[in-house]
Amino acid sequence: MRLTSAELLQVRMPLVAPFETSFGVQTERDVLLVRVELDGQPGWGECVTLPDPVYSPEFNEAAATTIRNFLAPALAAVDALTAAKVAVTLERFKGHRMAKAALELAVLDAQLRAADMSLADYLGGVHPTIPSGVSVGIQPSVPALLDVVAGYLDAGYVRIKLKIKPGWDLDPVRAVRERFGDIPLQVDANTAYTLADARHLARLDEFGLLLIEQPLEDEDLTWHAALARQLATPVCLDESITSAKTAADAIRLGATSVINIKAGRVGGYLQARQVHDVSAANGVPVWCGGMLETGIGRAANMALAALPGFTLPGDTSASDRFYRRDIITEPFTIVDGHIAVPTGPGLGVEVDEDALASVTVHRDTIPLAG
Ligand code: OSB
Ligand code: MG
C-alpha cells in the first residue's frame, strides 16, 4: 500500500475540570490528529504533544510542522508502506518521537483495518479487559483532593495516582492514606525534585506507595539510581524513557524498577512494545501512561495495555475522566474497575466525522509529491 493522503486536524475539547501538574495547568485539550489514507483506506492517529514544550521538548505546532514538512513526505515515497517500515523510514529525522508515533499509529490503523485485524491482536495483547487507574491533578486544598479521590474510588478506579510537587507531597499523600486506607496508591512528580530532596522524598516511604514516578529531571539516570538507593518506594521512570535502549540502560543502572510506557514518548506503538519486551526480559513491571487522549489515542493505549507485561494498572481511564463527552469516538467506560480492549479492526473505534468537525479548529491536507 502507498500513503495516498495525509491530513492534520487541530481539535479543541474542554476538560471536565482543570488538570494541574508540576509543569502547569491544562483547562482544555488542544489535540493534533492525523488522518491518512493508504490506497484510499483511512487510518487515524493522535499526537500526544501538549500545546507547550513543558512535558517534553515537543509541542503541537512543532509536531504539525514536522509531520507536514518531513515525516509525511518521507512516508509517501515508500512503496508497499507498512507500519513496520515507518520508524526505519523516519530514522534520519532526529527526535520528534510524538510526531512520528502519531503518523505510525495512523498507518497502523489503516493497515489493520484493511487486514481486518485489531491493534491488540497485532501487538500481541492477551487481556480482553484492563484494570483502570486514574491520575489525579494537584488540587487547591487537601479537602478538595479527598473529595476528588472519593469520586474516582466510587467510579471504580482500582489505583490512584497523585500528582505531587514541592509543597504538595507529604500532606496530600498522608491525608489520602488516612481517609481511604490501604488503596493502591502512587505519586508522580514530573521532574519537580532534585537529588538534594532525597531525604524529604524518603519520608514518603512510610505510606507504602506502589511507586514514585519521575522525581528528577529527564536526563538524570545516574541520579535516579542514586535516589532509588535511598528510597524504599520503587522509582518508576516516565519522561526519561524515550526508547527501548534508554529503558535497558535505566534498568541496568538501577534508575528504575517499574516503567511507565507511553507510545508517543518512545516514538510509536511498535517501539512501545519493545520497551515492554525489554522490561519483561528484565523482570521489570510496566504500566500504560496517558496524555489526556481522545478516543483515538485511548483506543490504542487499551490495545497496548493488553500485553502480558502490563501487570500494574495504568492511567488508562474512562473517557469521562477528562471529557464530558468524547464525541470523536464512542467513549470508553469503566465497568467493575476495568475497561474493555477494542476488538474491531485497527483501533476498533469509529471516528464520527460530523461530531469531529464541530470541535475542529483547523484542518488541512499535506501536499504529497507524486
Ligand atoms: O506524567 O503521566 C504524566 C498527563 C500529561 C502529561 C504527563 C502526564 C499526564 C498524566 C495524565 O498523568 C495521564 C492520563 O492521561 O490519564
Ligand atoms: Mg508521568
Coordinates of C-alpha atoms and ligand atoms in Angstrom, one line a residue:
M1 CA 0.0 0.0 0.0
R2 CA 1.0 3.6 -0.5
L3 CA 0.4 6.7 1.5
T4 CA -2.1 8.5 -0.8
S5 CA -3.4 11.2 1.6
A6 CA -2.4 12.8 4.9
E7 CA -4.3 15.4 6.8
L8 CA -3.7 17.3 10.0
L9 CA -6.5 18.3 12.3
Q10 CA -6.3 20.7 15.3
V11 CA -9.1 19.9 17.7
R12 CA -10.1 21.7 20.9
M13 CA -12.0 19.9 23.6
P14 CA -12.9 21.3 27.1
L15 CA -11.8 19.2 30.0
V16 CA -14.3 18.3 32.7
A17 CA -12.0 20.0 35.3
P18 CA -8.6 21.7 35.2
F19 CA -5.7 19.2 35.3
E20 CA -2.8 20.6 37.3
T21 CA 0.7 19.1 37.3
S22 CA 4.1 20.4 38.5
F23 CA 4.5 21.8 34.9
G24 CA 1.3 23.7 34.7
V25 CA -2.5 23.6 34.4
Q26 CA -4.5 22.3 31.4
T27 CA -8.0 23.6 31.1
E28 CA -8.8 22.3 27.7
R29 CA -7.1 19.7 25.4
D30 CA -5.7 21.1 22.2
V31 CA -5.1 17.9 20.2
L32 CA -3.4 17.3 17.0
L33 CA -4.9 14.4 15.0
V34 CA -3.6 12.8 11.8
R35 CA -5.8 11.2 9.2
V36 CA -4.1 9.2 6.5
E37 CA -5.2 7.0 3.6
L38 CA -3.3 4.0 2.4
D39 CA -4.6 3.3 -1.2
G40 CA -7.8 5.1 -0.1
Q41 CA -8.1 3.1 3.2
P42 CA -8.4 5.7 6.0
G43 CA -6.5 5.5 9.3
W44 CA -6.4 7.7 12.3
G45 CA -3.6 8.7 14.7
E46 CA -3.4 11.1 17.7
C47 CA -0.3 13.1 18.5
V48 CA 0.2 13.4 22.3
T49 CA 2.1 16.6 22.3
L50 CA 0.8 19.4 24.5
P51 CA 0.5 23.0 23.3
D52 CA 3.7 24.0 25.1
P53 CA 7.0 22.1 25.5
V54 CA 6.6 21.6 29.2
Y55 CA 6.4 17.8 29.5
S56 CA 8.8 17.1 26.7
P57 CA 10.6 19.2 24.1
E58 CA 7.8 18.6 21.6
F59 CA 4.7 20.7 21.2
N60 CA 1.7 20.8 18.9
E61 CA 2.8 23.3 16.4
A62 CA 6.3 21.8 16.1
A63 CA 4.8 18.3 15.6
A64 CA 2.4 19.6 12.9
T65 CA 5.3 21.3 11.1
T66 CA 7.5 18.2 11.4
I67 CA 4.8 15.9 10.1
R68 CA 3.9 18.3 7.2
N69 CA 7.5 19.2 6.1
F70 CA 9.4 16.0 6.8
L71 CA 7.6 12.9 8.0
A72 CA 4.6 12.5 5.8
P73 CA 6.5 13.3 2.5
A74 CA 9.1 10.7 3.5
L75 CA 6.5 8.0 4.0
A76 CA 4.8 9.0 0.8
A77 CA 8.0 8.0 -1.0
V78 CA 7.8 4.4 0.3
D79 CA 6.4 1.6 -1.9
A80 CA 4.5 -1.1 0.0
L81 CA 4.3 1.0 3.1
T82 CA 3.5 -0.8 6.3
A83 CA 3.6 0.3 9.9
A84 CA 6.8 -1.7 10.5
K85 CA 8.6 0.5 7.9
V86 CA 7.6 3.8 9.4
A87 CA 10.2 4.1 12.2
V88 CA 13.1 3.0 10.0
T89 CA 12.0 5.4 7.2
L90 CA 11.9 8.3 9.6
E91 CA 15.0 7.4 11.5
R92 CA 17.2 10.0 9.8
F93 CA 15.0 12.7 11.4
K94 CA 16.2 13.2 14.9
G95 CA 13.8 13.2 17.8
H96 CA 10.2 14.3 17.3
R97 CA 9.0 10.9 18.6
M98 CA 5.5 12.0 19.4
A99 CA 5.0 13.3 15.8
K100 CA 6.4 10.0 14.4
A101 CA 4.2 8.0 16.7
A102 CA 1.1 9.8 15.6
L103 CA 1.8 9.1 11.9
E104 CA 2.8 5.5 12.7
L105 CA -0.5 4.9 14.5
A106 CA -2.5 6.3 11.6
V107 CA -0.6 3.9 9.2
L108 CA -1.2 1.0 11.6
D109 CA -4.9 1.8 11.8
A110 CA -5.3 1.9 8.0
Q111 CA -3.2 -1.2 7.5
L112 CA -5.0 -3.2 10.2
R113 CA -8.5 -2.1 9.0
A114 CA -7.5 -3.3 5.6
A115 CA -6.3 -6.6 7.0
D116 CA -9.4 -6.9 9.4
M117 CA -7.1 -7.3 12.4
S118 CA -7.4 -5.5 15.8
L119 CA -4.4 -3.5 17.1
A120 CA -4.5 -5.6 20.3
D121 CA -4.1 -8.8 18.2
Y122 CA -1.4 -7.2 16.1
L123 CA 0.6 -6.1 19.2
G124 CA 0.1 -9.4 21.0
G125 CA -2.5 -8.4 23.6
V126 CA -3.7 -11.2 25.8
H127 CA -6.2 -9.4 28.1
P128 CA -9.8 -8.7 27.0
T129 CA -10.2 -6.0 29.7
I130 CA -7.7 -4.0 31.6
P131 CA -7.7 -2.6 35.1
S132 CA -8.2 1.2 35.2
G133 CA -6.2 3.6 37.2
V134 CA -6.6 7.4 37.4
S135 CA -4.1 10.3 37.5
V136 CA -5.3 13.0 40.0
G137 CA -4.1 16.5 39.4
I138 CA -2.8 18.9 42.1
Q139 CA -5.9 20.3 43.9
P140 CA -6.5 23.7 45.6
S141 CA -6.6 22.0 49.0
V142 CA -6.4 18.7 50.8
P143 CA -10.2 18.6 51.5
A144 CA -10.8 19.2 47.7
L145 CA -8.4 16.4 46.9
L146 CA -10.2 14.0 49.3
D147 CA -13.5 14.7 47.5
V148 CA -12.0 14.2 44.1
V149 CA -10.3 10.9 45.1
A150 CA -13.6 9.7 46.7
G151 CA -15.4 10.3 43.5
Y152 CA -12.9 8.2 41.5
L153 CA -13.0 5.4 44.0
D154 CA -16.8 5.4 43.8
A155 CA -16.5 5.3 40.0
G156 CA -14.4 2.1 40.4
Y157 CA -10.9 3.1 39.7
V158 CA -8.6 0.4 41.1
R159 CA -5.5 2.6 41.6
I160 CA -5.0 6.3 42.4
K161 CA -2.0 8.3 41.2
L162 CA -1.5 11.7 42.9
K163 CA 0.5 14.4 41.1
I164 CA 3.0 15.9 43.6
K165 CA 5.4 18.8 43.7
P166 CA 7.5 20.5 46.4
G167 CA 4.9 21.9 48.9
W168 CA 2.2 19.4 47.7
D169 CA 3.5 15.9 48.6
L170 CA 3.6 14.5 52.2
D171 CA 0.3 16.2 53.4
P172 CA -1.9 15.1 50.5
V173 CA -0.4 11.5 50.5
R174 CA -0.9 11.2 54.3
A175 CA -4.4 12.6 54.0
V176 CA -5.4 10.1 51.3
R177 CA -3.9 7.2 53.3
E178 CA -5.7 8.2 56.4
R179 CA -9.0 8.6 54.7
F180 CA -9.0 5.7 52.3
G181 CA -6.7 3.2 53.9
D182 CA -4.7 0.7 52.0
I183 CA -5.8 1.5 48.4
P184 CA -3.2 1.0 45.6
L185 CA -1.6 4.5 45.6
Q186 CA 1.3 6.1 43.8
V187 CA 2.7 9.5 43.0
D188 CA 4.1 11.4 40.0
A189 CA 6.4 14.4 40.3
N190 CA 7.0 15.1 36.6
T191 CA 10.7 16.0 37.4
A192 CA 9.9 18.6 40.1
Y193 CA 12.6 17.5 42.6
T194 CA 16.4 17.3 42.8
L195 CA 18.7 14.8 44.5
A196 CA 19.0 17.3 47.3
D197 CA 15.4 16.3 48.1
A198 CA 16.3 12.7 48.7
R199 CA 15.7 12.7 52.5
H200 CA 12.4 14.6 52.1
L201 CA 11.2 12.1 49.5
A202 CA 12.2 9.2 51.8
R203 CA 9.6 10.4 54.1
L204 CA 7.1 9.1 51.6
D205 CA 8.3 5.6 52.4
E206 CA 6.0 5.2 55.4
F207 CA 3.0 5.4 53.2
G208 CA 3.6 2.2 51.3
L209 CA 3.3 3.7 47.8
L210 CA 3.4 1.4 44.7
L211 CA 6.0 3.8 43.2
I212 CA 7.2 7.3 42.8
E213 CA 7.2 8.4 39.1
Q214 CA 9.9 10.6 37.6
P215 CA 11.1 12.5 40.6
L216 CA 14.1 14.1 38.9
E217 CA 15.0 15.6 35.5
D218 CA 14.6 13.6 32.3
E219 CA 18.3 13.0 31.8
D220 CA 19.3 12.2 35.4
L221 CA 19.5 8.5 35.0
T222 CA 22.5 8.2 37.4
W223 CA 20.8 10.5 39.9
H224 CA 17.6 8.4 39.7
A225 CA 19.8 5.4 40.5
A226 CA 21.3 7.2 43.5
L227 CA 17.9 8.3 44.7
A228 CA 16.5 4.8 44.3
R229 CA 19.2 3.5 46.7
Q230 CA 17.9 6.0 49.3
L231 CA 14.2 5.2 49.0
A232 CA 12.1 2.2 49.9
T233 CA 9.5 3.4 47.4
P234 CA 10.2 2.0 44.0
V235 CA 11.3 4.6 41.4
C236 CA 9.4 4.5 38.1
L237 CA 10.5 6.5 35.1
D238 CA 8.3 8.3 32.6
E239 CA 9.9 11.3 30.9
S240 CA 13.4 9.6 30.9
I241 CA 12.4 6.6 28.9
T242 CA 12.5 7.6 25.2
S243 CA 13.2 4.2 23.7
A244 CA 13.9 0.5 24.4
K245 CA 17.6 1.5 24.6
T246 CA 17.1 4.0 27.3
A247 CA 14.8 1.6 29.1
A248 CA 17.5 -1.1 29.1
D249 CA 20.1 1.5 30.3
A250 CA 17.9 2.8 33.0
I251 CA 17.2 -0.8 34.2
R252 CA 20.8 -1.7 34.2
L253 CA 21.8 1.4 36.1
G254 CA 19.2 0.8 38.8
A255 CA 17.5 4.0 37.9
T256 CA 14.1 2.4 37.5
S257 CA 12.4 -0.7 38.8
V258 CA 9.0 0.0 37.1
I259 CA 8.4 1.7 33.8
N260 CA 5.5 3.9 32.6
I261 CA 5.1 3.3 28.8
K262 CA 3.7 6.0 26.6
A263 CA 3.9 5.1 22.9
G264 CA 4.2 8.8 21.9
R265 CA 7.1 9.4 24.2
V266 CA 9.1 6.5 22.7
G267 CA 8.2 7.1 19.0
G268 CA 5.3 4.7 18.4
Y269 CA 3.4 1.6 19.5
L270 CA 6.0 -0.7 17.9
Q271 CA 8.8 0.9 19.9
A272 CA 6.5 0.8 23.0
R273 CA 6.1 -3.0 22.5
Q274 CA 9.9 -3.2 22.5
V275 CA 10.1 -1.2 25.8
H276 CA 7.6 -3.8 27.1
D277 CA 9.7 -6.7 25.9
V278 CA 13.0 -5.4 27.3
S279 CA 11.3 -4.7 30.6
A280 CA 9.7 -8.1 30.7
A281 CA 13.0 -9.7 29.9
N282 CA 14.5 -7.9 33.0
G283 CA 11.5 -8.7 35.2
V284 CA 10.5 -5.0 35.3
P285 CA 6.8 -4.5 35.5
V286 CA 5.3 -1.9 33.2
W287 CA 2.1 0.1 33.0
C288 CA 0.4 2.3 30.4
G289 CA 0.7 6.0 30.8
G290 CA -1.7 8.6 29.3
M291 CA -1.6 12.0 27.8
L292 CA -5.3 13.1 28.1
E293 CA -6.0 11.2 24.9
T294 CA -9.3 11.4 22.9
G295 CA -10.9 8.1 21.9
I296 CA -8.4 7.6 19.1
G297 CA -5.2 7.6 21.3
R298 CA -7.2 6.0 24.2
A299 CA -8.2 3.0 22.0
A300 CA -4.6 2.4 21.1
N301 CA -3.5 2.6 24.7
M302 CA -6.0 0.0 25.7
A303 CA -4.6 -2.3 23.0
L304 CA -1.0 -1.7 24.3
A305 CA -2.1 -2.3 27.9
A306 CA -3.4 -5.7 26.9
L307 CA 0.2 -7.0 26.5
P308 CA 1.2 -9.5 29.2
G309 CA 3.9 -7.4 30.8
F310 CA 1.4 -4.7 31.8
T311 CA 1.0 -6.0 35.3
L312 CA 0.2 -2.8 37.0
P313 CA -3.0 -0.7 36.4
G314 CA -2.2 2.3 34.1
D315 CA -3.5 5.8 33.5
T316 CA -6.0 4.1 31.2
S317 CA -9.1 5.9 32.5
A318 CA -12.6 6.1 31.1
S319 CA -13.2 8.9 28.6
D320 CA -15.3 10.8 31.0
R321 CA -12.3 11.3 33.4
F322 CA -11.3 14.1 31.0
Y323 CA -14.2 14.7 28.6
R324 CA -17.8 15.3 29.5
R325 CA -18.5 13.7 26.1
D326 CA -15.7 12.4 23.8
I327 CA -17.6 13.0 20.6
I328 CA -14.7 11.9 18.4
T329 CA -15.2 8.2 19.0
E330 CA -17.6 6.2 21.2
P331 CA -16.5 6.7 24.8
F332 CA -14.6 4.2 26.9
T333 CA -16.4 3.3 30.0
I334 CA -15.3 1.7 33.3
V335 CA -17.1 -1.4 34.5
D336 CA -16.1 -3.1 37.7
G337 CA -12.8 -1.1 37.6
H338 CA -12.0 -2.4 34.1
I339 CA -12.1 -1.2 30.5
A340 CA -12.8 -3.4 27.5
V341 CA -10.0 -3.6 24.9
P342 CA -11.4 -2.8 21.5
T343 CA -11.7 -5.9 19.3
G344 CA -12.7 -4.4 15.9
P345 CA -10.2 -3.9 13.1
G346 CA -7.4 -1.3 13.6
L347 CA -8.1 1.0 16.6
G348 CA -11.5 -0.7 16.9
V349 CA -13.3 2.6 17.3
E350 CA -15.1 4.7 14.7
V351 CA -14.5 8.4 14.2
D352 CA -17.7 10.4 14.0
E353 CA -16.7 12.9 11.3
D354 CA -19.6 15.2 11.8
A355 CA -19.0 15.4 15.6
L356 CA -15.3 15.8 14.9
A357 CA -16.0 18.7 12.6
S358 CA -17.8 20.5 15.5
V359 CA -14.6 20.5 17.6
T360 CA -12.1 21.0 14.8
V361 CA -10.3 24.4 14.8
H362 CA -8.2 23.8 11.7
R363 CA -7.9 21.0 9.2
D364 CA -5.5 20.9 6.2
T365 CA -4.2 18.4 3.7
I366 CA -0.5 17.8 3.4
P367 CA 0.8 18.1 -0.1
L368 CA 2.5 14.8 -1.0
A369 CA 4.8 14.7 -4.1
G370 CA 4.0 12.1 -6.7
Ligands
OSB1 O1 3.2 12.5 33.6 O2 1.9 10.9 33.3 C1 2.2 12.1 33.2 C2 -0.7 14.0 31.5 C3 0.0 14.8 30.7 C4 1.4 14.8 30.7 C5 2.0 14.0 31.6 C6 1.4 13.1 32.4 C7 0.0 13.1 32.4 C8 -0.9 12.3 33.3 C9 -2.3 12.1 32.8 O3 -0.5 11.9 34.4 C10 -2.5 10.7 32.4 C11 -3.8 10.5 31.7 O4 -3.9 10.8 30.5 O5 -4.7 9.9 32.4
MG2 MG 4.2 10.9 34.5

